[in-house]
mmCIF file of C-alpha atoms and ligand atoms in Angstrom:
data_model
loop_
_atom_site.group_PDB
_atom_site.id
_atom_site.type_symbol
_atom_site.label_atom_id
_atom_site.label_comp_id
_atom_site.label_asym_id
_atom_site.label_seq_id
_atom_site.Cartn_x
_atom_site.Cartn_y
_atom_site.Cartn_z
ATOM 1 C CA MET A 1 -8.511 20.930 41.275
ATOM 2 C CA MET A 2 -5.790 18.750 39.654
ATOM 3 C CA TYR A 3 -8.475 16.564 38.048
ATOM 4 C CA GLY A 4 -10.217 19.686 36.712
ATOM 5 C CA ILE A 5 -7.042 20.901 34.942
ATOM 6 C CA LEU A 6 -6.351 17.403 33.615
ATOM 7 C CA PHE A 7 -9.901 17.197 32.297
ATOM 8 C CA ILE A 8 -9.540 20.566 30.484
ATOM 9 C CA VAL A 9 -6.157 19.557 28.949
ATOM 10 C CA ILE A 10 -7.524 16.232 27.694
ATOM 11 C CA GLY A 11 -10.605 18.023 26.354
ATOM 12 C CA LEU A 12 -8.450 20.536 24.433
ATOM 13 C CA ALA A 13 -6.237 17.763 23.035
ATOM 14 C CA CYS A 14 -9.321 15.916 21.759
ATOM 15 C CA LEU A 15 -10.643 19.096 20.140
ATOM 16 C CA LEU A 16 -7.326 19.688 18.347
ATOM 17 C CA LEU A 17 -7.264 16.078 17.158
ATOM 18 C CA ILE A 18 -10.799 16.306 15.756
ATOM 19 C CA GLN A 19 -9.977 19.627 13.994
ATOM 20 C CA ASN A 20 -6.874 18.041 12.479
ATOM 21 C CA ILE A 21 -8.801 15.027 11.172
ATOM 22 C CA GLN A 22 -11.447 17.347 9.657
ATOM 23 C CA LYS A 23 -8.744 19.452 7.954
ATOM 24 C CA GLN A 24 -7.105 16.312 6.479
ATOM 25 C CA ARG A 25 -10.475 15.137 5.140
ATOM 26 C CA GLN A 26 -11.074 18.554 3.512
ATOM 27 C CA ASN A 27 -7.619 18.432 1.884
ATOM 28 C CA GLN A 28 -8.253 14.938 0.525
ATOM 29 C CA GLN A 29 -11.625 16.032 -0.837
ATOM 30 C CA GLN A 30 -9.975 19.044 -2.503
ATOM 31 C CA TYR A 31 -7.305 16.798 -4.069
ATOM 32 C CA ILE A 32 -9.914 14.390 -5.424
ATOM 33 C CA GLN A 33 -11.965 17.253 -6.887
ATOM 34 C CA GLU A 34 -8.959 19.036 -8.404
ATOM 35 C CA ASP A 35 -7.290 15.969 -9.863
ATOM 36 C CA PRO A 36 -9.857 13.433 -11.068
ATOM 37 C CA SER A 37 -8.519 10.322 -12.793
ATOM 38 C CA PRO A 38 -8.754 10.574 -16.584
ATOM 39 C CA LEU A 39 -10.042 6.984 -16.480
ATOM 40 C CA THR A 40 -13.579 6.222 -15.361
ATOM 41 C CA ALA A 41 -14.266 3.363 -12.934
ATOM 42 C CA HIS A 42 -15.793 1.465 -15.885
ATOM 43 C CA GLN A 43 -12.651 1.925 -18.011
ATOM 44 C CA ILE A 44 -10.456 0.755 -15.122
ATOM 45 C CA ARG A 45 -12.611 -2.366 -14.838
ATOM 46 C CA LEU A 46 -12.336 -2.992 -18.614
ATOM 47 C CA ILE A 47 -8.544 -2.734 -18.465
ATOM 48 C CA GLN A 48 -8.228 -4.958 -15.415
ATOM 49 C CA GLU A 49 -10.598 -7.609 -16.790
ATOM 50 C CA SER A 50 -8.900 -7.655 -20.190
ATOM 51 C CA TRP A 51 -5.475 -7.834 -18.538
ATOM 52 C CA GLN A 52 -6.609 -10.935 -16.607
ATOM 53 C CA ARG A 53 -7.071 -12.593 -20.000
ATOM 54 C CA VAL A 54 -3.501 -11.720 -20.994
ATOM 55 C CA VAL A 55 -1.841 -12.886 -17.752
ATOM 56 C CA PRO A 56 -2.095 -16.644 -18.568
ATOM 57 C CA ILE A 57 -0.419 -16.034 -21.963
ATOM 58 C CA LYS A 58 2.029 -13.365 -20.769
ATOM 59 C CA ASP A 59 5.166 -15.171 -22.025
ATOM 60 C CA GLN A 60 3.828 -15.428 -25.568
ATOM 61 C CA ALA A 61 2.486 -11.866 -25.293
ATOM 62 C CA ALA A 62 5.953 -10.576 -24.324
ATOM 63 C CA LYS A 63 7.584 -12.447 -27.245
ATOM 64 C CA LEU A 64 4.995 -11.071 -29.668
ATOM 65 C CA PHE A 65 5.499 -7.595 -28.221
ATOM 66 C CA TYR A 66 9.251 -7.503 -28.957
ATOM 67 C CA ALA A 67 8.779 -9.063 -32.390
ATOM 68 C CA ARG A 68 6.237 -6.360 -33.246
ATOM 69 C CA LEU A 69 8.362 -3.585 -31.708
ATOM 70 C CA PHE A 70 11.423 -4.559 -33.746
ATOM 71 C CA GLU A 71 9.267 -4.862 -36.856
ATOM 72 C CA LEU A 72 7.884 -1.339 -36.329
ATOM 73 C CA ASP A 73 11.311 0.115 -35.545
ATOM 74 C CA PRO A 74 14.309 -2.172 -36.155
ATOM 75 C CA SER A 75 16.668 0.530 -34.833
ATOM 76 C CA VAL A 76 15.564 -0.012 -31.195
ATOM 77 C CA LYS A 77 16.777 -3.631 -31.189
ATOM 78 C CA LYS A 78 20.324 -2.567 -30.358
ATOM 79 C CA LEU A 79 19.114 -0.866 -27.131
ATOM 80 C CA PHE A 80 18.185 -4.230 -25.610
ATOM 81 C CA ARG A 81 21.440 -5.687 -24.351
ATOM 82 C CA GLY A 82 20.113 -8.265 -21.910
ATOM 83 C CA LYS A 83 18.137 -11.471 -22.512
ATOM 84 C CA LEU A 84 14.727 -10.684 -23.984
ATOM 85 C CA ASP A 85 12.976 -13.452 -21.974
ATOM 86 C CA TYR A 86 14.134 -11.859 -18.769
ATOM 87 C CA GLN A 87 13.266 -8.363 -20.015
ATOM 88 C CA GLY A 88 9.794 -9.582 -21.048
ATOM 89 C CA ASP A 89 9.168 -10.935 -17.526
ATOM 90 C CA LYS A 90 10.073 -7.561 -16.027
ATOM 91 C CA LEU A 91 7.897 -5.664 -18.484
ATOM 92 C CA MET A 92 4.889 -7.892 -17.779
ATOM 93 C CA ALA A 93 5.437 -7.742 -13.996
ATOM 94 C CA THR A 94 5.544 -3.932 -14.137
ATOM 95 C CA LEU A 95 2.431 -3.699 -16.284
ATOM 96 C CA ASN A 96 0.714 -6.042 -13.837
ATOM 97 C CA VAL A 97 1.508 -3.766 -10.887
ATOM 98 C CA VAL A 98 0.388 -0.638 -12.747
ATOM 99 C CA VAL A 99 -2.839 -2.205 -14.051
ATOM 100 C CA ASN A 100 -3.710 -3.292 -10.513
ATOM 101 C CA SER A 101 -3.026 0.244 -9.239
ATOM 102 C CA LEU A 102 -5.104 2.149 -11.799
ATOM 103 C CA ASP A 103 -7.573 3.353 -9.172
ATOM 104 C CA ASN A 104 -4.690 4.856 -7.219
ATOM 105 C CA LEU A 105 -1.995 5.797 -9.726
ATOM 106 C CA GLY A 106 -0.425 8.114 -7.141
ATOM 107 C CA GLY A 107 0.748 4.954 -5.374
ATOM 108 C CA VAL A 108 2.943 3.933 -8.337
ATOM 109 C CA GLU A 109 3.894 7.411 -9.562
ATOM 110 C CA ALA A 110 7.333 7.442 -7.894
ATOM 111 C CA MET A 111 8.077 3.953 -9.270
ATOM 112 C CA LEU A 112 7.143 5.072 -12.821
ATOM 113 C CA GLN A 113 9.189 8.266 -12.512
ATOM 114 C CA ALA A 114 12.282 6.336 -11.377
ATOM 115 C CA MET A 115 11.762 3.842 -14.203
ATOM 116 C CA GLY A 116 11.415 6.702 -16.706
ATOM 117 C CA LYS A 117 14.743 8.128 -15.554
ATOM 118 C CA ARG A 118 16.437 4.699 -15.873
ATOM 119 C CA HIS A 119 15.252 4.574 -19.478
ATOM 120 C CA ILE A 120 17.550 7.518 -20.320
ATOM 121 C CA ILE A 121 20.465 5.249 -19.355
ATOM 122 C CA TYR A 122 19.139 2.650 -21.833
ATOM 123 C CA SER A 123 19.308 5.423 -24.528
ATOM 124 C CA VAL A 124 15.521 5.446 -24.881
ATOM 125 C CA GLU A 125 14.109 8.602 -26.471
ATOM 126 C CA ALA A 126 10.705 10.196 -25.871
ATOM 127 C CA ALA A 127 9.569 9.352 -29.427
ATOM 128 C CA HIS A 128 10.133 5.615 -28.776
ATOM 129 C CA PHE A 129 7.164 5.597 -26.388
ATOM 130 C CA GLU A 130 4.797 5.953 -29.326
ATOM 131 C CA THR A 131 6.201 2.846 -31.036
ATOM 132 C CA VAL A 132 6.127 0.872 -27.779
ATOM 133 C CA GLY A 133 2.493 1.953 -27.290
ATOM 134 C CA ALA A 134 1.607 0.812 -30.808
ATOM 135 C CA ALA A 135 3.309 -2.577 -30.236
ATOM 136 C CA LEU A 136 1.506 -3.046 -26.908
ATOM 137 C CA LEU A 137 -1.911 -2.243 -28.379
ATOM 138 C CA TRP A 138 -1.249 -4.615 -31.287
ATOM 139 C CA VAL A 139 -0.372 -7.444 -28.874
ATOM 140 C CA LEU A 140 -3.514 -6.785 -26.837
ATOM 141 C CA GLU A 141 -5.547 -6.950 -30.031
ATOM 142 C CA GLN A 142 -3.928 -10.268 -31.013
ATOM 143 C CA GLY A 143 -4.298 -11.763 -27.536
ATOM 144 C CA LEU A 144 -7.827 -10.567 -26.766
ATOM 145 C CA GLY A 145 -9.441 -11.057 -30.190
ATOM 146 C CA ASP A 146 -13.153 -10.072 -30.113
ATOM 147 C CA TYR A 147 -12.813 -8.979 -26.507
ATOM 148 C CA PHE A 148 -10.622 -6.085 -27.696
ATOM 149 C CA THR A 149 -13.570 -3.827 -28.535
ATOM 150 C CA GLU A 150 -13.274 -0.107 -29.376
ATOM 151 C CA GLU A 151 -14.261 0.636 -25.784
ATOM 152 C CA VAL A 152 -11.513 -1.600 -24.352
ATOM 153 C CA LYS A 153 -9.000 -0.166 -26.807
ATOM 154 C CA GLU A 154 -9.870 3.418 -25.861
ATOM 155 C CA ALA A 155 -9.390 2.633 -22.165
ATOM 156 C CA TRP A 156 -5.962 1.081 -22.862
ATOM 157 C CA VAL A 157 -4.910 4.055 -24.990
ATOM 158 C CA ILE A 158 -5.652 6.410 -22.092
ATOM 159 C CA ALA A 159 -3.937 4.137 -19.537
ATOM 160 C CA TYR A 160 -0.802 3.733 -21.663
ATOM 161 C CA GLY A 161 -0.742 7.512 -22.209
ATOM 162 C CA LEU A 162 -0.806 8.076 -18.446
ATOM 163 C CA ILE A 163 2.037 5.588 -17.849
ATOM 164 C CA ALA A 164 4.158 6.899 -20.732
ATOM 165 C CA ASP A 165 3.578 10.569 -19.798
ATOM 166 C CA THR A 166 4.613 9.952 -16.173
ATOM 167 C CA MET A 167 7.802 8.192 -17.308
ATOM 168 C CA LYS A 168 8.595 10.769 -20.008
ATOM 169 C CA GLN A 169 7.982 13.816 -17.818
ATOM 170 C CA ALA A 170 10.359 12.461 -15.168
ATOM 171 C CA ALA A 171 12.983 11.584 -17.773
ATOM 172 C CA TYR A 172 12.938 14.413 -20.289
ATOM 173 C CA ASP A 173 11.127 17.436 -18.786
ATOM 174 C CA SER A 174 13.717 18.501 -16.237
HETATM 175 C C1 HEM B 201 5.049 1.867 -20.607
HETATM 176 C C2 HEM B 201 6.300 1.972 -20.973
HETATM 177 C C3 HEM B 201 7.415 1.077 -20.497
HETATM 178 C C4 HEM B 201 7.462 0.190 -19.482
HETATM 179 C C5 HEM B 201 6.358 -0.194 -18.501
HETATM 180 C C6 HEM B 201 8.810 -0.370 -19.470
HETATM 181 C C7 HEM B 201 9.287 -1.300 -18.559
HETATM 182 C C8 HEM B 201 10.597 -1.665 -18.439
HETATM 183 C C9 HEM B 201 11.175 -2.411 -17.345
HETATM 184 C C10 HEM B 201 10.385 -2.947 -16.159
HETATM 185 C C11 HEM B 201 12.488 -2.565 -17.585
HETATM 186 C C12 HEM B 201 13.491 -3.339 -16.689
HETATM 187 C C13 HEM B 201 14.575 -2.450 -16.157
HETATM 188 C C14 HEM B 201 14.099 -1.312 -15.291
HETATM 189 O O1 HEM B 201 13.129 -1.444 -14.527
HETATM 190 O O2 HEM B 201 14.721 -0.236 -15.395
HETATM 191 C C15 HEM B 201 12.783 -1.923 -18.856
HETATM 192 C C16 HEM B 201 14.020 -1.877 -19.469
HETATM 193 C C17 HEM B 201 14.215 -1.421 -20.745
HETATM 194 N N1 HEM B 201 13.290 -0.797 -21.542
HETATM 195 FE FE1 HEM B 201 11.420 -0.299 -21.016
HETATM 196 N N2 HEM B 201 9.516 0.173 -20.507
HETATM 197 C C18 HEM B 201 8.707 1.059 -21.155
HETATM 198 C C19 HEM B 201 9.038 1.818 -22.258
HETATM 199 C C20 HEM B 201 10.155 1.607 -23.023
HETATM 200 C C21 HEM B 201 10.413 2.249 -24.286
HETATM 201 C C22 HEM B 201 9.540 3.301 -24.967
HETATM 202 C C23 HEM B 201 11.586 1.747 -24.743
HETATM 203 C C24 HEM B 201 12.222 2.094 -26.084
HETATM 204 C C25 HEM B 201 12.487 1.212 -26.991
HETATM 205 C C26 HEM B 201 12.085 0.816 -23.753
HETATM 206 C C27 HEM B 201 13.275 0.125 -23.804
HETATM 207 C C28 HEM B 201 13.872 -0.493 -22.736
HETATM 208 C C29 HEM B 201 15.261 -0.955 -22.726
HETATM 209 C C30 HEM B 201 16.266 -0.802 -23.867
HETATM 210 C C31 HEM B 201 15.484 -1.540 -21.475
HETATM 211 C C32 HEM B 201 16.781 -2.188 -20.980
HETATM 212 C C33 HEM B 201 16.821 -3.580 -21.523
HETATM 213 C C34 HEM B 201 18.128 -4.291 -21.310
HETATM 214 O O3 HEM B 201 18.855 -3.957 -20.390
HETATM 215 O O4 HEM B 201 18.362 -5.211 -22.099
HETATM 216 N N3 HEM B 201 11.183 0.751 -22.732
HETATM 217 N N4 HEM B 201 11.603 -1.379 -19.343
#
Protein backbone atom coordinates (compact mmCIF):
# COMPACT_ATOMS: atom_id res chain seq x y z
CA MET A 1 0.00 0.00 0.00
CA MET A 2 2.75 2.46 1.09
CA TYR A 3 4.78 1.60 -2.02
CA GLY A 4 1.70 2.19 -4.20
CA ILE A 5 1.20 5.73 -2.82
CA LEU A 6 4.92 6.46 -3.14
CA PHE A 7 4.86 5.25 -6.73
CA ILE A 8 1.89 7.54 -7.57
CA VAL A 9 3.56 10.58 -5.90
CA ILE A 10 6.83 10.02 -7.77
CA GLY A 11 4.88 9.52 -11.00
CA LEU A 12 3.00 12.82 -10.51
CA ALA A 13 6.22 14.68 -9.68
CA CYS A 14 7.82 13.39 -12.89
CA LEU A 15 4.78 14.47 -14.92
CA LEU A 16 4.92 17.99 -13.45
CA LEU A 17 8.65 18.20 -14.17
CA ILE A 18 8.17 17.15 -17.80
CA GLN A 19 5.30 19.68 -18.24
CA ASN A 20 7.50 22.41 -16.78
CA ILE A 21 10.40 21.62 -19.13
CA GLN A 22 8.01 21.63 -22.12
CA LYS A 23 6.57 25.01 -21.07
CA GLN A 24 10.09 26.50 -20.74
CA ARG A 25 11.00 25.22 -24.21
CA GLN A 26 7.83 26.79 -25.67
CA ASN A 27 8.66 30.13 -24.00
CA GLN A 28 12.20 30.07 -25.37
CA GLN A 29 10.90 29.27 -28.84
CA GLN A 30 8.42 32.16 -28.58
CA TYR A 31 11.22 34.54 -27.50
CA ILE A 32 13.44 33.48 -30.39
CA GLN A 33 10.59 33.93 -32.89
CA GLU A 34 9.48 37.29 -31.49
CA ASP A 35 12.93 38.80 -31.12
CA PRO A 36 15.26 37.63 -33.89
CA SER A 37 18.75 39.14 -33.95
CA PRO A 38 19.06 41.94 -36.51
CA LEU A 39 22.38 40.34 -37.47
CA THR A 40 22.49 37.17 -39.53
CA ALA A 41 24.82 34.31 -38.57
CA HIS A 42 26.93 35.24 -41.62
CA GLN A 43 27.23 38.88 -40.50
CA ILE A 44 28.22 37.78 -36.98
CA ARG A 45 30.94 35.61 -38.51
CA LEU A 46 32.18 38.53 -40.66
CA ILE A 47 32.40 40.79 -37.61
CA GLN A 48 34.15 38.21 -35.47
CA GLU A 49 36.64 37.26 -38.20
CA SER A 50 37.44 40.89 -39.00
CA TRP A 51 37.82 41.69 -35.30
CA GLN A 52 40.40 38.89 -35.00
CA ARG A 53 42.49 40.86 -37.49
CA VAL A 54 42.26 43.98 -35.33
CA VAL A 55 43.12 42.29 -32.01
CA PRO A 56 46.89 41.99 -32.74
CA ILE A 57 47.04 45.73 -33.56
CA LYS A 58 44.57 46.86 -30.89
CA ASP A 59 46.95 49.37 -29.24
CA GLN A 60 47.57 51.21 -32.50
CA ALA A 61 43.86 50.90 -33.35
CA ALA A 62 42.91 52.55 -30.04
CA LYS A 63 45.41 55.40 -30.61
CA LEU A 64 44.10 55.94 -34.13
CA PHE A 65 40.54 55.86 -32.81
CA TYR A 66 41.06 58.73 -30.35
CA ALA A 67 43.05 60.75 -32.88
CA ARG A 68 40.20 60.40 -35.38
CA LEU A 69 37.53 61.09 -32.74
CA PHE A 70 39.21 64.32 -31.64
CA GLU A 71 39.70 65.32 -35.27
CA LEU A 72 35.98 64.78 -35.99
CA ASP A 73 34.89 66.58 -32.82
CA PRO A 74 37.62 68.42 -30.88
CA SER A 75 35.09 69.40 -28.20
CA VAL A 76 34.91 65.84 -26.78
CA LYS A 77 38.61 65.84 -25.86
CA LYS A 78 37.91 67.59 -22.56
CA LEU A 79 35.59 64.73 -21.47
CA PHE A 80 38.52 62.31 -21.27
CA ARG A 81 40.19 63.05 -17.95
CA GLY A 82 42.16 59.85 -17.47
CA LYS A 83 45.13 58.44 -19.41
CA LEU A 84 44.13 57.64 -22.99
CA ASP A 85 46.30 54.47 -23.11
CA TYR A 86 44.40 53.05 -20.19
CA GLN A 87 41.05 54.19 -21.62
CA GLY A 88 41.94 52.60 -24.98
CA ASP A 89 42.64 49.25 -23.27
CA LYS A 90 39.22 49.35 -21.61
CA LEU A 91 37.46 50.28 -24.83
CA MET A 92 39.13 47.45 -26.75
CA ALA A 93 38.47 44.92 -23.95
CA THR A 94 34.78 45.87 -23.93
CA LEU A 95 34.47 45.65 -27.70
CA ASN A 96 36.16 42.25 -27.52
CA VAL A 97 33.58 40.95 -25.04
CA VAL A 98 30.65 42.32 -27.05
CA VAL A 99 31.96 41.02 -30.40
CA ASN A 100 32.36 37.57 -28.87
CA SER A 101 28.79 37.73 -27.51
CA LEU A 102 27.05 38.80 -30.72
CA ASP A 103 25.14 35.53 -30.99
CA ASN A 104 23.74 36.11 -27.51
CA LEU A 105 23.57 39.87 -26.97
CA GLY A 106 21.11 39.33 -24.12
CA GLY A 107 24.09 38.05 -22.12
CA VAL A 108 25.83 41.45 -22.27
CA GLU A 109 22.75 43.68 -22.27
CA ALA A 110 22.91 44.51 -18.55
CA MET A 111 26.64 45.31 -18.85
CA LEU A 112 25.97 47.68 -21.80
CA GLN A 113 23.07 49.35 -19.99
CA ALA A 114 25.19 49.98 -16.88
CA MET A 115 28.00 51.31 -19.07
CA GLY A 116 25.54 53.59 -20.89
CA LYS A 117 24.41 55.04 -17.57
CA ARG A 118 28.04 55.63 -16.47
CA HIS A 119 28.57 57.63 -19.65
CA ILE A 120 26.12 60.28 -18.37
CA ILE A 121 28.58 60.86 -15.51
CA TYR A 122 31.33 61.42 -18.11
CA SER A 123 29.05 64.14 -19.65
CA VAL A 124 28.58 62.10 -22.82
CA GLU A 125 25.55 63.09 -24.90
CA ALA A 126 23.45 60.87 -27.16
CA ALA A 127 24.67 62.72 -30.28
CA HIS A 128 28.30 61.81 -29.46
CA PHE A 129 27.56 58.16 -30.28
CA GLU A 130 27.35 59.03 -33.96
CA THR A 131 30.84 60.56 -33.96
CA VAL A 132 32.26 57.63 -31.99
CA GLY A 133 30.65 55.25 -34.51
CA ALA A 134 32.19 57.16 -37.41
CA ALA A 135 35.64 57.08 -35.75
CA LEU A 136 35.35 53.33 -35.07
CA LEU A 137 34.34 52.53 -38.65
CA TRP A 138 37.20 54.67 -39.97
CA VAL A 139 39.71 52.79 -37.80
CA LEU A 140 38.33 49.44 -38.96
CA GLU A 141 38.72 50.61 -42.55
CA GLN A 142 42.33 51.67 -41.93
CA GLY A 143 43.21 48.48 -40.05
CA LEU A 144 41.45 45.98 -42.31
CA GLY A 145 42.25 47.51 -45.71
CA ASP A 146 40.78 45.38 -48.55
CA TYR A 147 39.19 43.05 -46.02
CA PHE A 148 36.84 45.89 -45.04
CA THR A 149 34.36 45.19 -47.85
CA GLU A 150 30.89 46.77 -48.12
CA GLU A 151 29.48 43.57 -46.63
CA VAL A 152 31.81 43.70 -43.61
CA LYS A 153 31.12 47.41 -43.18
CA GLU A 154 27.35 46.89 -43.24
CA ALA A 155 27.61 44.20 -40.55
CA TRP A 156 29.69 46.51 -38.33
CA VAL A 157 27.25 49.39 -38.82
CA ILE A 158 24.40 47.20 -37.57
CA ALA A 159 26.45 45.83 -34.65
CA TYR A 160 27.60 49.30 -33.54
CA GLY A 161 23.99 50.52 -33.81
CA LEU A 162 22.84 47.72 -31.50
CA ILE A 163 25.57 48.50 -28.92
CA ALA A 164 25.01 52.27 -29.07
CA ASP A 165 21.20 51.95 -28.91
CA THR A 166 21.38 49.68 -25.84
CA MET A 167 23.70 52.15 -24.07
CA LYS A 168 21.70 55.22 -25.13
CA GLN A 169 18.30 53.79 -24.22
CA ALA A 170 19.53 52.95 -20.71
CA ALA A 171 21.14 56.36 -20.30
CA TYR A 172 18.75 58.84 -21.90
CA ASP A 173 15.32 57.19 -22.35
CA SER A 174 14.23 57.05 -18.72
C1 LIG B 1 30.04 51.69 -28.33
C2 LIG B 1 30.15 52.76 -27.58
C3 LIG B 1 31.11 52.90 -26.42
C4 LIG B 1 31.82 51.97 -25.76
C5 LIG B 1 31.90 50.46 -26.00
C6 LIG B 1 32.55 52.67 -24.70
C7 LIG B 1 33.38 52.08 -23.76
C8 LIG B 1 33.89 52.71 -22.67
C9 LIG B 1 34.53 52.08 -21.54
C10 LIG B 1 34.77 50.58 -21.42
C11 LIG B 1 34.89 53.04 -20.67
C12 LIG B 1 35.65 52.81 -19.33
C13 LIG B 1 34.84 53.25 -18.15
C14 LIG B 1 33.53 52.52 -17.97
O1 LIG B 1 33.41 51.32 -18.24
O2 LIG B 1 32.57 53.20 -17.54
C15 LIG B 1 34.50 54.32 -21.23
C16 LIG B 1 34.72 55.55 -20.65
C17 LIG B 1 34.49 56.74 -21.29
N1 LIG B 1 33.88 56.91 -22.51
FE1 LIG B 1 33.07 55.46 -23.63
N2 LIG B 1 32.27 54.01 -24.80
C18 LIG B 1 31.40 54.19 -25.83
C19 LIG B 1 30.87 55.39 -26.25
C20 LIG B 1 31.34 56.61 -25.86
C21 LIG B 1 30.94 57.86 -26.45
C22 LIG B 1 29.90 58.06 -27.55
C23 LIG B 1 31.66 58.83 -25.83
C24 LIG B 1 31.61 60.31 -26.17
C25 LIG B 1 32.65 60.99 -26.54
C26 LIG B 1 32.49 58.19 -24.82
C27 LIG B 1 33.33 58.82 -23.93
C28 LIG B 1 33.85 58.24 -22.80
C29 LIG B 1 34.48 58.99 -21.72
C30 LIG B 1 34.64 60.51 -21.65
C31 LIG B 1 34.89 58.05 -20.76
C32 LIG B 1 35.62 58.33 -19.45
C33 LIG B 1 37.07 58.49 -19.76
C34 LIG B 1 37.91 58.98 -18.62
O3 LIG B 1 37.54 58.79 -17.47
O4 LIG B 1 38.96 59.54 -18.94
N3 LIG B 1 32.27 56.84 -24.89
N4 LIG B 1 33.89 54.08 -22.45
